[in-house]
Amino acid sequence: MKILKKAASIIVGSSVIATSIFVGLQSPVMAGLVNVKLGDLGQSDWDAYCASKINASNGQIVANLADTHVRCQVTISESGSSQSEAKTNASLSGRNAGLEGSITASGQSGSQWQATFTSRQNSYHLNDWCRQKYSPNFYVANPFTGEGRIFVGDGGRACYKTENR
């Protein structure tokens, strides 16, 4: 019985010491961490991020915010002397740009036919855009404390960085 009591007090004492050391080492670092707003994000950021992710050299980018993601699409309009030729031209333009999608509209304008290719919608997380925008050359966050972490917030409308203050 005496041995069990002695063992229990050693275990309790050791865990108190270990907890004190852990808390003592972690508290100063963890207590000063704050999230600092780096800047706002808007349509021009979402468009630019989509442009960096999708080849749209001969099309128009359509970027829509979806919380912490942006949904990117490209529309390409081509013409031809017939409806079939316009659709073929638009499909080839989309394929040549490496896009997946389909013809979503066609019609006649004067003597020319127009066809619109719309790419499949791709979704990209805005954390990457925040890191690219505010730390383009070098990004490293402390994996233990989170200090230096750059991330998107406010439903995709702002970038933040975790700092020790």
PDB file of C-alpha atoms in Angstrom:
ATOM      1  CA  MET A   1       0.000   0.000   0.000  1.00  0.00           C
ATOM      2  CA  LYS A   2       2.825   2.392   0.871  1.00  0.00           C
ATOM      3  CA  ILE A   3       4.508   1.611  -2.433  1.00  0.00           C
ATOM      4  CA  LEU A   4       1.307   2.366  -4.401  1.00  0.00           C
ATOM      5  CA  LYS A   5       0.872   5.714  -2.632  1.00  0.00           C
ATOM      6  CA  LYS A   6       4.517   6.595  -3.300  1.00  0.00           C
ATOM      7  CA  ALA A   7       4.165   5.620  -7.010  1.00  0.00           C
ATOM      8  CA  ALA A   8       0.955   7.629  -7.351  1.00  0.00           C
ATOM      9  CA  SER A   9       2.549  10.743  -5.847  1.00  0.00           C
ATOM     10  CA  ILE A  10       5.557  10.413  -8.191  1.00  0.00           C
ATOM     11  CA  ILE A  11       3.267  10.100 -11.242  1.00  0.00           C
ATOM     12  CA  VAL A  12       1.144  13.071 -10.158  1.00  0.00           C
ATOM     13  CA  GLY A  13       4.239  15.102  -9.316  1.00  0.00           C
ATOM     14  CA  SER A  14       5.886  14.275 -12.640  1.00  0.00           C
ATOM     15  CA  SER A  15       2.819  15.214 -14.652  1.00  0.00           C
ATOM     16  CA  VAL A  16       2.510  18.528 -12.783  1.00  0.00           C
ATOM     17  CA  ILE A  17       6.162  19.303 -13.540  1.00  0.00           C
ATOM     18  CA  ALA A  18       5.774  18.271 -17.181  1.00  0.00           C
ATOM     19  CA  THR A  19       2.613  20.335 -17.535  1.00  0.00           C
ATOM     20  CA  SER A  20       4.318  23.331 -15.922  1.00  0.00           C
ATOM     21  CA  ILE A  21       7.290  23.049 -18.274  1.00  0.00           C
ATOM     22  CA  PHE A  22       5.026  22.661 -21.318  1.00  0.00           C
ATOM     23  CA  VAL A  23       2.812  25.597 -20.312  1.00  0.00           C
ATOM     24  CA  GLY A  24       5.872  27.666 -19.424  1.00  0.00           C
ATOM     25  CA  LEU A  25       7.438  27.073 -22.823  1.00  0.00           C
ATOM     26  CA  GLN A  26       4.252  27.532 -24.842  1.00  0.00           C
ATOM     27  CA  SER A  27       2.388  30.334 -23.074  1.00  0.00           C
ATOM     28  CA  PRO A  28       4.514  33.338 -24.060  1.00  0.00           C
ATOM     29  CA  VAL A  29       4.474  32.364 -27.725  1.00  0.00           C
ATOM     30  CA  MET A  30       0.811  31.356 -27.892  1.00  0.00           C
ATOM     31  CA  ALA A  31      -0.477  34.258 -25.793  1.00  0.00           C
ATOM     32  CA  GLY A  32       0.756  36.930 -28.229  1.00  0.00           C
ATOM     33  CA  LEU A  33      -0.582  35.522 -31.507  1.00  0.00           C
ATOM     34  CA  VAL A  34      -3.032  37.757 -33.354  1.00  0.00           C
ATOM     35  CA  ASN A  35      -4.534  37.723 -36.829  1.00  0.00           C
ATOM     36  CA  VAL A  36      -3.682  40.908 -38.712  1.00  0.00           C
ATOM     37  CA  LYS A  37      -5.646  41.950 -41.785  1.00  0.00           C
ATOM     38  CA  LEU A  38      -3.292  42.349 -44.753  1.00  0.00           C
ATOM     39  CA  GLY A  39      -5.866  43.710 -47.181  1.00  0.00           C
ATOM     40  CA  ASP A  40      -9.216  43.298 -48.847  1.00  0.00           C
ATOM     41  CA  LEU A  41      -9.985  41.053 -51.812  1.00  0.00           C
ATOM     42  CA  GLY A  42     -12.369  42.043 -54.583  1.00  0.00           C
ATOM     43  CA  GLN A  43     -13.458  41.122 -58.077  1.00  0.00           C
ATOM     44  CA  SER A  44     -10.116  42.168 -59.600  1.00  0.00           C
ATOM     45  CA  ASP A  45      -8.310  39.717 -57.263  1.00  0.00           C
ATOM     46  CA  TRP A  46     -10.682  36.877 -58.103  1.00  0.00           C
ATOM     47  CA  ASP A  47     -10.305  37.607 -61.829  1.00  0.00           C
ATOM     48  CA  ALA A  48      -6.504  37.755 -61.556  1.00  0.00           C
ATOM     49  CA  TYR A  49      -6.363  34.506 -59.582  1.00  0.00           C
ATOM     50  CA  CYS A  50      -8.542  32.767 -62.180  1.00  0.00           C
ATOM     51  CA  ALA A  51      -6.329  34.161 -64.950  1.00  0.00           C
ATOM     52  CA  SER A  52      -3.281  32.708 -63.206  1.00  0.00           C
ATOM     53  CA  LYS A  53      -4.958  29.284 -63.008  1.00  0.00           C
ATOM     54  CA  ILE A  54      -6.713  29.053 -66.393  1.00  0.00           C
ATOM     55  CA  ASN A  55      -5.420  29.607 -69.906  1.00  0.00           C
ATOM     56  CA  ALA A  56      -7.773  32.253 -71.258  1.00  0.00           C
ATOM     57  CA  SER A  57      -5.643  33.883 -73.931  1.00  0.00           C
ATOM     58  CA  ASN A  58      -8.555  34.177 -76.343  1.00  0.00           C
ATOM     59  CA  GLY A  59     -11.501  34.127 -73.957  1.00  0.00           C
ATOM     60  CA  GLN A  60     -13.212  36.023 -71.207  1.00  0.00           C
ATOM     61  CA  ILE A  61     -12.795  34.940 -67.592  1.00  0.00           C
ATOM     62  CA  VAL A  62     -15.837  34.645 -65.388  1.00  0.00           C
ATOM     63  CA  ALA A  63     -14.894  34.556 -61.673  1.00  0.00           C
ATOM     64  CA  ASN A  64     -17.473  34.076 -58.929  1.00  0.00           C
ATOM     65  CA  LEU A  65     -16.816  34.092 -55.194  1.00  0.00           C
ATOM     66  CA  ALA A  66     -17.967  31.038 -53.257  1.00  0.00           C
ATOM     67  CA  ASP A  67     -16.983  31.707 -49.616  1.00  0.00           C
ATOM     68  CA  THR A  68     -13.250  30.881 -49.345  1.00  0.00           C
ATOM     69  CA  HIS A  69     -13.073  29.643 -52.957  1.00  0.00           C
ATOM     70  CA  VAL A  70     -13.358  31.290 -56.335  1.00  0.00           C
ATOM     71  CA  ARG A  71     -15.106  29.517 -59.192  1.00  0.00           C
ATOM     72  CA  CYS A  72     -13.453  30.130 -62.541  1.00  0.00           C
ATOM     73  CA  GLN A  73     -14.830  29.718 -66.038  1.00  0.00           C
ATOM     74  CA  VAL A  74     -13.826  30.904 -69.478  1.00  0.00           C
ATOM     75  CA  THR A  75     -16.144  31.803 -72.318  1.00  0.00           C
ATOM     76  CA  ILE A  76     -14.798  31.903 -75.862  1.00  0.00           C
ATOM     77  CA  SER A  77     -16.844  33.294 -78.739  1.00  0.00           C
ATOM     78  CA  GLU A  78     -15.973  32.437 -82.315  1.00  0.00           C
ATOM     79  CA  SER A  79     -17.629  33.109 -85.636  1.00  0.00           C
ATOM     80  CA  GLY A  80     -18.077  31.219 -88.876  1.00  0.00           C
ATOM     81  CA  SER A  81     -19.984  31.327 -92.131  1.00  0.00           C
ATOM     82  CA  SER A  82     -22.346  28.602 -90.863  1.00  0.00           C
ATOM     83  CA  GLN A  83     -23.619  27.509 -87.464  1.00  0.00           C
ATOM     84  CA  SER A  84     -21.603  24.307 -87.729  1.00  0.00           C
ATOM     85  CA  GLU A  85     -18.401  26.183 -88.569  1.00  0.00           C
ATOM     86  CA  ALA A  86     -18.885  28.645 -85.689  1.00  0.00           C
ATOM     87  CA  LYS A  87     -19.455  25.790 -83.217  1.00  0.00           C
ATOM     88  CA  THR A  88     -16.406  23.913 -84.521  1.00  0.00           C
ATOM     89  CA  ASN A  89     -14.240  27.043 -84.254  1.00  0.00           C
ATOM     90  CA  ALA A  90     -15.398  27.728 -80.685  1.00  0.00           C
ATOM     91  CA  SER A  91     -14.865  24.095 -79.636  1.00  0.00           C
ATOM     92  CA  LEU A  92     -11.377  24.051 -81.158  1.00  0.00           C
ATOM     93  CA  SER A  93     -10.467  27.297 -79.392  1.00  0.00           C
ATOM     94  CA  GLY A  94     -11.523  25.795 -76.067  1.00  0.00           C
ATOM     95  CA  ARG A  95      -9.684  22.534 -76.676  1.00  0.00           C
ATOM     96  CA  ASN A  96      -6.551  24.325 -77.907  1.00  0.00           C
ATOM     97  CA  ALA A  97      -6.537  26.310 -74.647  1.00  0.00           C
ATOM     98  CA  GLY A  98      -6.629  23.011 -72.721  1.00  0.00           C
ATOM     99  CA  LEU A  99     -10.139  23.593 -71.417  1.00  0.00           C
ATOM    100  CA  GLU A 100     -12.961  21.147 -70.877  1.00  0.00           C
ATOM    101  CA  GLY A 101     -16.445  22.389 -71.671  1.00  0.00           C
ATOM    102  CA  SER A 102     -19.131  22.668 -74.310  1.00  0.00           C
ATOM    103  CA  ILE A 103     -20.938  25.000 -76.689  1.00  0.00           C
ATOM    104  CA  THR A 104     -23.478  26.919 -74.631  1.00  0.00           C
ATOM    105  CA  ALA A 105     -24.885  29.327 -77.203  1.00  0.00           C
ATOM    106  CA  SER A 106     -24.999  29.970 -80.922  1.00  0.00           C
ATOM    107  CA  GLY A 107     -26.831  32.335 -83.178  1.00  0.00           C
ATOM    108  CA  GLN A 108     -26.658  34.442 -86.263  1.00  0.00           C
ATOM    109  CA  SER A 109     -25.448  38.035 -86.296  1.00  0.00           C
ATOM    110  CA  GLY A 110     -25.897  39.563 -89.720  1.00  0.00           C
ATOM    111  CA  SER A 111     -24.314  37.194 -92.226  1.00  0.00           C
ATOM    112  CA  GLN A 112     -22.022  35.559 -89.600  1.00  0.00           C
ATOM    113  CA  TRP A 113     -22.790  32.828 -87.106  1.00  0.00           C
ATOM    114  CA  GLN A 114     -21.510  33.131 -83.529  1.00  0.00           C
ATOM    115  CA  ALA A 115     -20.927  30.291 -81.082  1.00  0.00           C
ATOM    116  CA  THR A 116     -19.866  30.448 -77.443  1.00  0.00           C
ATOM    117  CA  PHE A 117     -17.763  27.784 -75.735  1.00  0.00           C
ATOM    118  CA  THR A 118     -18.016  27.763 -71.914  1.00  0.00           C
ATOM    119  CA  SER A 119     -15.416  25.887 -69.916  1.00  0.00           C
ATOM    120  CA  ARG A 120     -16.182  23.613 -67.026  1.00  0.00           C
ATOM    121  CA  GLN A 121     -16.212  25.535 -63.737  1.00  0.00           C
ATOM    122  CA  ASN A 122     -13.112  24.992 -61.589  1.00  0.00           C
ATOM    123  CA  SER A 123     -12.920  25.906 -57.923  1.00  0.00           C
ATOM    124  CA  TYR A 124      -9.729  27.224 -56.299  1.00  0.00           C
ATOM    125  CA  HIS A 125      -9.106  28.008 -52.618  1.00  0.00           C
ATOM    126  CA  LEU A 126      -8.190  31.643 -51.992  1.00  0.00           C
ATOM    127  CA  ASN A 127      -5.521  30.826 -49.363  1.00  0.00           C
ATOM    128  CA  ASP A 128      -3.120  30.307 -52.261  1.00  0.00           C
ATOM    129  CA  TRP A 129      -3.981  33.705 -53.767  1.00  0.00           C
ATOM    130  CA  CYS A 130      -3.425  35.460 -50.420  1.00  0.00           C
ATOM    131  CA  ARG A 131      -0.016  33.795 -50.094  1.00  0.00           C
ATOM    132  CA  GLN A 132       0.863  34.637 -53.698  1.00  0.00           C
ATOM    133  CA  LYS A 133      -0.249  38.252 -53.251  1.00  0.00           C
ATOM    134  CA  TYR A 134       1.315  39.006 -49.851  1.00  0.00           C
ATOM    135  CA  SER A 135       4.320  36.678 -49.801  1.00  0.00           C
ATOM    136  CA  PRO A 136       5.136  35.928 -53.450  1.00  0.00           C
ATOM    137  CA  ASN A 137       8.746  34.803 -53.062  1.00  0.00           C
ATOM    138  CA  PHE A 138       8.887  33.013 -49.733  1.00  0.00           C
ATOM    139  CA  TYR A 139       6.156  31.636 -47.482  1.00  0.00           C
ATOM    140  CA  VAL A 140       6.837  29.639 -44.335  1.00  0.00           C
ATOM    141  CA  ALA A 141       4.530  29.404 -41.349  1.00  0.00           C
ATOM    142  CA  ASN A 142       5.608  28.004 -37.992  1.00  0.00           C
ATOM    143  CA  PRO A 143       3.965  24.547 -37.896  1.00  0.00           C
ATOM    144  CA  PHE A 144       3.866  24.530 -34.073  1.00  0.00           C
ATOM    145  CA  THR A 145       2.463  27.981 -33.299  1.00  0.00           C
ATOM    146  CA  GLY A 146       0.900  29.055 -36.590  1.00  0.00           C
ATOM    147  CA  GLU A 147       2.927  32.268 -36.604  1.00  0.00           C
ATOM    148  CA  GLY A 148       3.415  33.587 -40.133  1.00  0.00           C
ATOM    149  CA  ARG A 149       0.350  31.778 -41.495  1.00  0.00           C
ATOM    150  CA  ILE A 150      -1.337  33.678 -44.342  1.00  0.00           C
ATOM    151  CA  PHE A 151      -4.950  32.786 -45.014  1.00  0.00           C
ATOM    152  CA  VAL A 152      -8.239  34.026 -46.459  1.00  0.00           C
ATOM    153  CA  GLY A 153     -11.015  35.266 -44.184  1.00  0.00           C
ATOM    154  CA  ASP A 154     -14.245  37.272 -44.192  1.00  0.00           C
ATOM    155  CA  GLY A 155     -15.861  34.841 -46.630  1.00  0.00           C
ATOM    156  CA  GLY A 156     -13.170  35.312 -49.278  1.00  0.00           C
ATOM    157  CA  ARG A 157     -13.064  39.096 -48.982  1.00  0.00           C
ATOM    158  CA  ALA A 158      -9.808  39.643 -47.043  1.00  0.00           C
ATOM    159  CA  CYS A 159      -6.349  38.163 -46.394  1.00  0.00           C
ATOM    160  CA  TYR A 160      -4.896  37.753 -42.898  1.00  0.00           C
ATOM    161  CA  LYS A 161      -1.570  36.857 -41.338  1.00  0.00           C
ATOM    162  CA  THR A 162      -0.976  35.368 -37.888  1.00  0.00           C
ATOM    163  CA  GLU A 163       1.693  37.357 -36.041  1.00  0.00           C
ATOM    164  CA  ASN A 164       3.266  37.261 -32.599  1.00  0.00           C
ATOM    165  CA  ARG A 165       2.758  40.607 -30.848  1.00  0.00           C
TER     166      ARG A 165
END
